[in-house]
PDB file of C-alpha atoms in Angstrom:
ATOM      1  CA  UNK A  33     136.933  44.545  29.855  1.00 82.00           C
ATOM      2  CA  UNK A  34     134.114  42.741  28.036  1.00 90.00           C
ATOM      3  CA  UNK A  35     133.898  45.531  25.430  1.00 92.00           C
ATOM      4  CA  UNK A  36     137.652  45.482  24.863  1.00 92.00           C
ATOM      5  CA  UNK A  37     137.580  41.713  24.359  1.00 93.00           C
ATOM      6  CA  UNK A  38     134.672  42.033  21.918  1.00 93.00           C
ATOM      7  CA  UNK A  39     136.497  44.738  19.937  1.00 94.00           C
ATOM      8  CA  UNK A  40     139.592  42.561  19.795  1.00 95.00           C
ATOM      9  CA  UNK A  41     137.581  39.585  18.464  1.00 95.00           C
ATOM     10  CA  UNK A  42     135.862  41.802  15.880  1.00 96.00           C
ATOM     11  CA  UNK A  43     139.217  43.213  14.732  1.00 96.00           C
ATOM     12  CA  UNK A  44     140.593  39.677  14.398  1.00 95.00           C
ATOM     13  CA  UNK A  45     137.538  38.609  12.383  1.00 96.00           C
ATOM     14  CA  UNK A  46     137.832  41.641  10.059  1.00 95.00           C
ATOM     15  CA  UNK A  47     141.506  40.861   9.549  1.00 95.00           C
ATOM     16  CA  UNK A  48     140.707  37.202   8.750  1.00 95.00           C
ATOM     17  CA  UNK A  49     138.090  38.261   6.208  1.00 93.00           C
ATOM     18  CA  UNK A  50     140.566  40.654   4.526  1.00 92.00           C
ATOM     19  CA  UNK A  51     143.191  37.913   4.359  1.00 94.00           C
ATOM     20  CA  UNK A  52     140.729  35.491   2.779  1.00 91.00           C
ATOM     21  CA  UNK A  53     139.638  38.109   0.236  1.00 89.00           C
ATOM     22  CA  UNK A  54     143.271  38.666  -0.724  1.00 90.00           C
ATOM     23  CA  UNK A  55     143.816  34.929  -1.126  1.00 91.00           C
ATOM     24  CA  UNK A  56     140.665  34.530  -3.219  1.00 88.00           C
ATOM     25  CA  UNK A  57     141.692  37.420  -5.483  1.00 88.00           C
ATOM     26  CA  UNK A  58     145.132  35.847  -5.850  1.00 92.00           C
ATOM     27  CA  UNK A  59     143.553  32.551  -6.889  1.00 91.00           C
ATOM     28  CA  UNK A  60     141.393  34.278  -9.518  1.00 87.00           C
ATOM     29  CA  UNK A  61     144.443  36.161 -10.746  1.00 91.00           C
ATOM     30  CA  UNK A  62     146.446  32.954 -11.078  1.00 93.00           C
ATOM     31  CA  UNK A  63     143.633  31.121 -12.847  1.00 91.00           C
ATOM     32  CA  UNK A  64     143.283  33.994 -15.311  1.00 91.00           C
ATOM     33  CA  UNK A  65     147.060  34.036 -15.905  1.00 94.00           C
ATOM     34  CA  UNK A  66     147.165  30.259 -16.349  1.00 95.00           C
ATOM     35  CA  UNK A  67     144.430  30.491 -18.961  1.00 94.00           C
ATOM     36  CA  UNK A  68     146.420  33.166 -20.774  1.00 94.00           C
ATOM     37  CA  UNK A  69     149.465  30.880 -20.728  1.00 96.00           C
ATOM     38  CA  UNK A  70     147.412  28.025 -22.173  1.00 96.00           C
ATOM     39  CA  UNK A  71     146.126  30.338 -24.886  1.00 94.00           C
ATOM     40  CA  UNK A  72     149.679  31.442 -25.686  1.00 95.00           C
ATOM     41  CA  UNK A  73     150.808  27.814 -25.905  1.00 95.00           C
ATOM     42  CA  UNK A  74     147.995  27.136 -28.345  1.00 95.00           C
ATOM     43  CA  UNK A  75     149.161  30.129 -30.397  1.00 92.00           C
ATOM     44  CA  UNK A  76     152.703  28.796 -30.474  1.00 94.00           C
ATOM     45  CA  UNK A  77     151.556  25.304 -31.414  1.00 91.00           C
ATOM     46  CA  UNK A  78     149.252  26.544 -34.146  1.00 92.00           C
ATOM     47  CA  UNK A  79     152.177  28.169 -36.009  1.00 92.00           C
ATOM     48  CA  UNK A  80     153.314  24.734 -37.148  1.00 90.00           C
ATOM     49  CA  UNK A  81     149.871  23.566 -38.263  1.00 93.00           C
ATOM     50  CA  UNK A  82     148.707  24.063 -41.810  1.00 93.00           C
ATOM     51  CA  UNK A  83     145.450  22.105 -41.775  1.00 95.00           C
ATOM     52  CA  UNK A  84     142.571  24.654 -41.783  1.00 92.00           C
ATOM     53  CA  UNK A  85     140.226  22.358 -39.822  1.00 92.00           C
ATOM     54  CA  UNK A  86     142.782  21.855 -37.052  1.00 94.00           C
ATOM     55  CA  UNK A  87     143.536  25.576 -36.940  1.00 92.00           C
ATOM     56  CA  UNK A  88     139.823  26.290 -36.665  1.00 87.00           C
ATOM     57  CA  UNK A  89     139.493  23.867 -33.741  1.00 91.00           C
ATOM     58  CA  UNK A  90     142.422  25.500 -31.948  1.00 93.00           C
ATOM     59  CA  UNK A  91     140.904  28.923 -32.599  1.00 88.00           C
ATOM     60  CA  UNK A  92     137.607  27.780 -31.047  1.00 85.00           C
ATOM     61  CA  UNK A  93     139.452  26.360 -28.023  1.00 91.00           C
ATOM     62  CA  UNK A  94     141.220  29.695 -27.501  1.00 91.00           C
ATOM     63  CA  UNK A  95     137.890  31.481 -27.717  1.00 86.00           C
ATOM     64  CA  UNK A  96     136.354  29.238 -25.044  1.00 85.00           C
ATOM     65  CA  UNK A  97     139.390  29.660 -22.787  1.00 90.00           C
ATOM     66  CA  UNK A  98     139.089  33.428 -23.142  1.00 88.00           C
ATOM     67  CA  UNK A  99     135.406  33.397 -22.209  1.00 84.00           C
ATOM     68  CA  UNK A 100     136.179  31.425 -19.031  1.00 85.00           C
ATOM     69  CA  UNK A 101     139.081  33.737 -18.260  1.00 88.00           C
ATOM     70  CA  UNK A 102     136.732  36.711 -18.478  1.00 87.00           C
ATOM     71  CA  UNK A 103     134.822  35.420 -15.445  1.00 85.00           C
ATOM     72  CA  UNK A 104     137.973  35.504 -13.346  1.00 85.00           C
ATOM     73  CA  UNK A 105     138.764  39.010 -14.615  1.00 87.00           C
ATOM     74  CA  UNK A 106     135.288  40.132 -13.588  1.00 84.00           C
ATOM     75  CA  UNK A 107     135.719  38.653 -10.133  1.00 83.00           C
ATOM     76  CA  UNK A 108     139.111  40.319  -9.715  1.00 83.00           C
ATOM     77  CA  UNK A 109     137.532  43.708 -10.393  1.00 84.00           C
ATOM     78  CA  UNK A 110     134.399  43.016  -8.383  1.00 82.00           C
ATOM     79  CA  UNK A 111     133.729  43.901  -4.775  1.00 82.00           C
ATOM     80  CA  UNK A 112     131.732  40.700  -4.407  1.00 82.00           C
ATOM     81  CA  UNK A 113     134.038  37.711  -4.825  1.00 81.00           C
ATOM     82  CA  UNK A 114     131.398  35.004  -4.881  1.00 80.00           C
ATOM     83  CA  UNK A 115     128.857  36.314  -7.423  1.00 82.00           C
ATOM     84  CA  UNK A 116     129.002  37.362 -11.075  1.00 83.00           C
ATOM     85  CA  UNK A 117     126.986  40.154 -12.679  1.00 84.00           C
ATOM     86  CA  UNK A 118     125.759  38.092 -15.618  1.00 81.00           C
ATOM     87  CA  UNK A 119     124.372  40.984 -17.687  1.00 81.00           C
ATOM     88  CA  UNK A 120     127.709  42.777 -17.492  1.00 85.00           C
ATOM     89  CA  UNK A 121     129.466  39.549 -18.434  1.00 84.00           C
ATOM     90  CA  UNK A 122     127.169  39.094 -21.466  1.00 82.00           C
ATOM     91  CA  UNK A 123     128.031  42.566 -22.713  1.00 83.00           C
ATOM     92  CA  UNK A 124     131.774  41.979 -22.359  1.00 86.00           C
ATOM     93  CA  UNK A 125     131.505  38.534 -23.954  1.00 84.00           C
ATOM     94  CA  UNK A 126     129.647  39.973 -26.948  1.00 81.00           C
ATOM     95  CA  UNK A 127     132.286  42.662 -27.437  1.00 82.00           C
ATOM     96  CA  UNK A 128     135.039  40.054 -27.229  1.00 84.00           C
ATOM     97  CA  UNK A 129     133.295  37.766 -29.737  1.00 81.00           C
ATOM     98  CA  UNK A 130     132.756  40.653 -32.142  1.00 80.00           C
ATOM     99  CA  UNK A 131     136.470  41.493 -31.927  1.00 83.00           C
ATOM    100  CA  UNK A 132     137.499  37.859 -32.252  1.00 81.00           C
ATOM    101  CA  UNK A 133     135.431  37.374 -35.410  1.00 78.00           C
ATOM    102  CA  UNK A 134     136.316  40.868 -36.673  1.00 79.00           C
ATOM    103  CA  UNK A 135     132.649  41.772 -37.009  1.00 75.00           C
ATOM    104  CA  UNK A 136     131.813  45.052 -38.682  1.00 74.00           C
ATOM    105  CA  UNK A 137     129.201  46.970 -36.716  1.00 72.00           C
ATOM    106  CA  UNK A 138     127.587  48.034 -39.995  1.00 72.00           C
ATOM    107  CA  UNK A 139     126.920  44.385 -40.830  1.00 69.00           C
ATOM    108  CA  UNK A 140     125.860  42.939 -37.485  1.00 71.00           C
ATOM    109  CA  UNK A 141     123.689  44.534 -34.868  1.00 71.00           C
ATOM    110  CA  UNK A 142     123.832  43.375 -31.279  1.00 71.00           C
ATOM    111  CA  UNK A 143     121.025  43.692 -28.800  1.00 71.00           C
ATOM    112  CA  UNK A 144     121.423  42.347 -25.294  1.00 73.00           C
ATOM    113  CA  UNK A 145     118.182  42.321 -23.378  1.00 73.00           C
ATOM    114  CA  UNK A 146     119.136  40.835 -20.070  1.00 73.00           C
ATOM    115  CA  UNK A 147     117.746  41.111 -16.603  1.00 74.00           C
ATOM    116  CA  UNK A 148     120.056  41.979 -13.743  1.00 78.00           C
ATOM    117  CA  UNK A 149     121.129  38.547 -12.514  1.00 78.00           C
ATOM    118  CA  UNK A 150     123.842  37.906  -9.982  1.00 80.00           C
ATOM    119  CA  UNK A 151     125.077  34.333 -10.333  1.00 79.00           C
ATOM    120  CA  UNK A 152     126.949  32.388  -7.690  1.00 79.00           C
ATOM    121  CA  UNK A 153     130.547  31.721  -8.626  1.00 74.00           C
ATOM    122  CA  UNK A 154     130.067  27.971  -9.024  1.00 72.00           C
ATOM    123  CA  UNK A 155     127.390  28.581 -11.689  1.00 74.00           C
ATOM    124  CA  UNK A 156     129.425  31.163 -13.586  1.00 70.00           C
ATOM    125  CA  UNK A 157     131.487  28.973 -15.894  1.00 68.00           C
ATOM    126  CA  UNK A 158     128.557  26.719 -16.712  1.00 70.00           C
ATOM    127  CA  UNK A 159     126.140  29.542 -17.424  1.00 70.00           C
ATOM    128  CA  UNK A 160     128.534  31.412 -19.664  1.00 71.00           C
ATOM    129  CA  UNK A 161     128.544  28.504 -22.064  1.00 73.00           C
ATOM    130  CA  UNK A 162     124.962  29.100 -23.288  1.00 73.00           C
ATOM    131  CA  UNK A 163     125.389  32.654 -24.636  1.00 72.00           C
ATOM    132  CA  UNK A 164     128.949  31.873 -25.711  1.00 73.00           C
ATOM    133  CA  UNK A 165     127.801  29.016 -27.953  1.00 77.00           C
ATOM    134  CA  UNK A 166     124.823  30.932 -29.288  1.00 74.00           C
ATOM    135  CA  UNK A 167     126.824  34.023 -30.206  1.00 72.00           C
ATOM    136  CA  UNK A 168     129.831  32.052 -31.431  1.00 71.00           C
ATOM    137  CA  UNK A 169     127.742  29.876 -33.736  1.00 74.00           C
ATOM    138  CA  UNK A 170     125.909  32.887 -35.151  1.00 73.00           C
ATOM    139  CA  UNK A 171     129.114  34.830 -35.747  1.00 72.00           C
ATOM    140  CA  UNK A 172     130.903  31.756 -37.073  1.00 69.00           C
ATOM    141  CA  UNK A 173     128.034  31.169 -39.519  1.00 69.00           C
ATOM    142  CA  UNK A 174     128.124  34.817 -40.569  1.00 67.00           C
ATOM    143  CA  UNK A 175     131.887  34.639 -41.100  1.00 62.00           C
ATOM    144  CA  UNK A 176     131.635  31.478 -43.228  1.00 61.00           C
ATOM    145  CA  UNK A 177     128.588  32.695 -45.163  1.00 59.00           C
ATOM    146  CA  UNK A 178     130.168  36.052 -45.899  1.00 55.00           C
ATOM    147  CA  UNK A 179     133.365  34.472 -47.204  1.00 51.00           C
ATOM    148  CA  UNK A 180     131.324  32.148 -49.425  1.00 47.00           C
ATOM    149  CA  UNK A 181     128.528  34.503 -50.497  1.00 41.00           C
ATOM    150  CA  UNK A 182     129.881  38.001 -49.893  1.00 48.00           C
ATOM    151  CA  UNK A 183     126.493  39.614 -50.444  1.00 51.00           C
ATOM    152  CA  UNK A 184     126.900  42.242 -47.718  1.00 51.00           C
ATOM    153  CA  UNK A 185     123.709  41.186 -45.951  1.00 52.00           C
ATOM    154  CA  UNK A 186     123.055  42.364 -42.395  1.00 52.00           C
ATOM    155  CA  UNK A 187     122.303  40.189 -39.395  1.00 52.00           C
ATOM    156  CA  UNK A 188     120.938  41.134 -35.989  1.00 52.00           C
ATOM    157  CA  UNK A 189     122.156  39.033 -33.083  1.00 53.00           C
ATOM    158  CA  UNK A 190     120.179  39.218 -29.891  1.00 56.00           C
ATOM    159  CA  UNK A 191     120.316  37.185 -26.730  1.00 54.00           C
ATOM    160  CA  UNK A 192     119.960  37.534 -23.062  1.00 53.00           C
ATOM    161  CA  UNK A 193     116.341  37.788 -21.947  1.00 51.00           C
ATOM    162  CA  UNK A 194     115.408  34.112 -22.006  1.00 54.00           C
ATOM    163  CA  UNK A 195     118.751  33.114 -20.530  1.00 52.00           C
ATOM    164  CA  UNK A 196     118.788  35.616 -17.678  1.00 49.00           C
ATOM    165  CA  UNK A 197     115.115  35.180 -16.799  1.00 51.00           C
ATOM    166  CA  UNK A 198     115.665  31.432 -16.427  1.00 49.00           C
ATOM    167  CA  UNK A 199     118.869  31.960 -14.431  1.00 51.00           C
ATOM    168  CA  UNK A 200     117.212  34.467 -12.135  1.00 48.00           C
ATOM    169  CA  UNK A 201     114.553  31.889 -11.264  1.00 53.00           C
ATOM    170  CA  UNK A 202     117.167  29.199 -10.635  1.00 51.00           C
ATOM    171  CA  UNK A 203     119.775  31.214  -8.685  1.00 49.00           C
ATOM    172  CA  UNK A 204     117.838  33.897  -6.842  1.00 52.00           C
TER     173      UNK A 204
END
């Protein structure tokens, strides 16, 4: 009788955990979709804007929204719903930034030297901002310089080690 009661409690607990995981995944899915809607609204609004500075600001806002959305995508695909593989995120973020800025691989090299760091969910959005800004500013500078100079120079962009080593000390 005691064993049967224990098995029943364990089954109930497993079921509760599954239900909570489903709800958490649904929340991440909705957040990601809401960010995509916001990005689409920015796209629609930017069609009527002719000022290059304003368009550039809207473009940067969309880029930041996308980087935050990527965290929720990662969590949706992850088995662990409360931690983010930061090295994996850095790699995906770099690829996205290269696509966003239409970077030619022959012109810009990318080297991510990052330790394996698993960040808690609450730190994820904040910690993504550091590499996002660093890479975005470098690629933005390259884009502006190339359009003004056009000398075909090559740039190597590297980040990761100092960021992840600091984060691993803080969050491990």
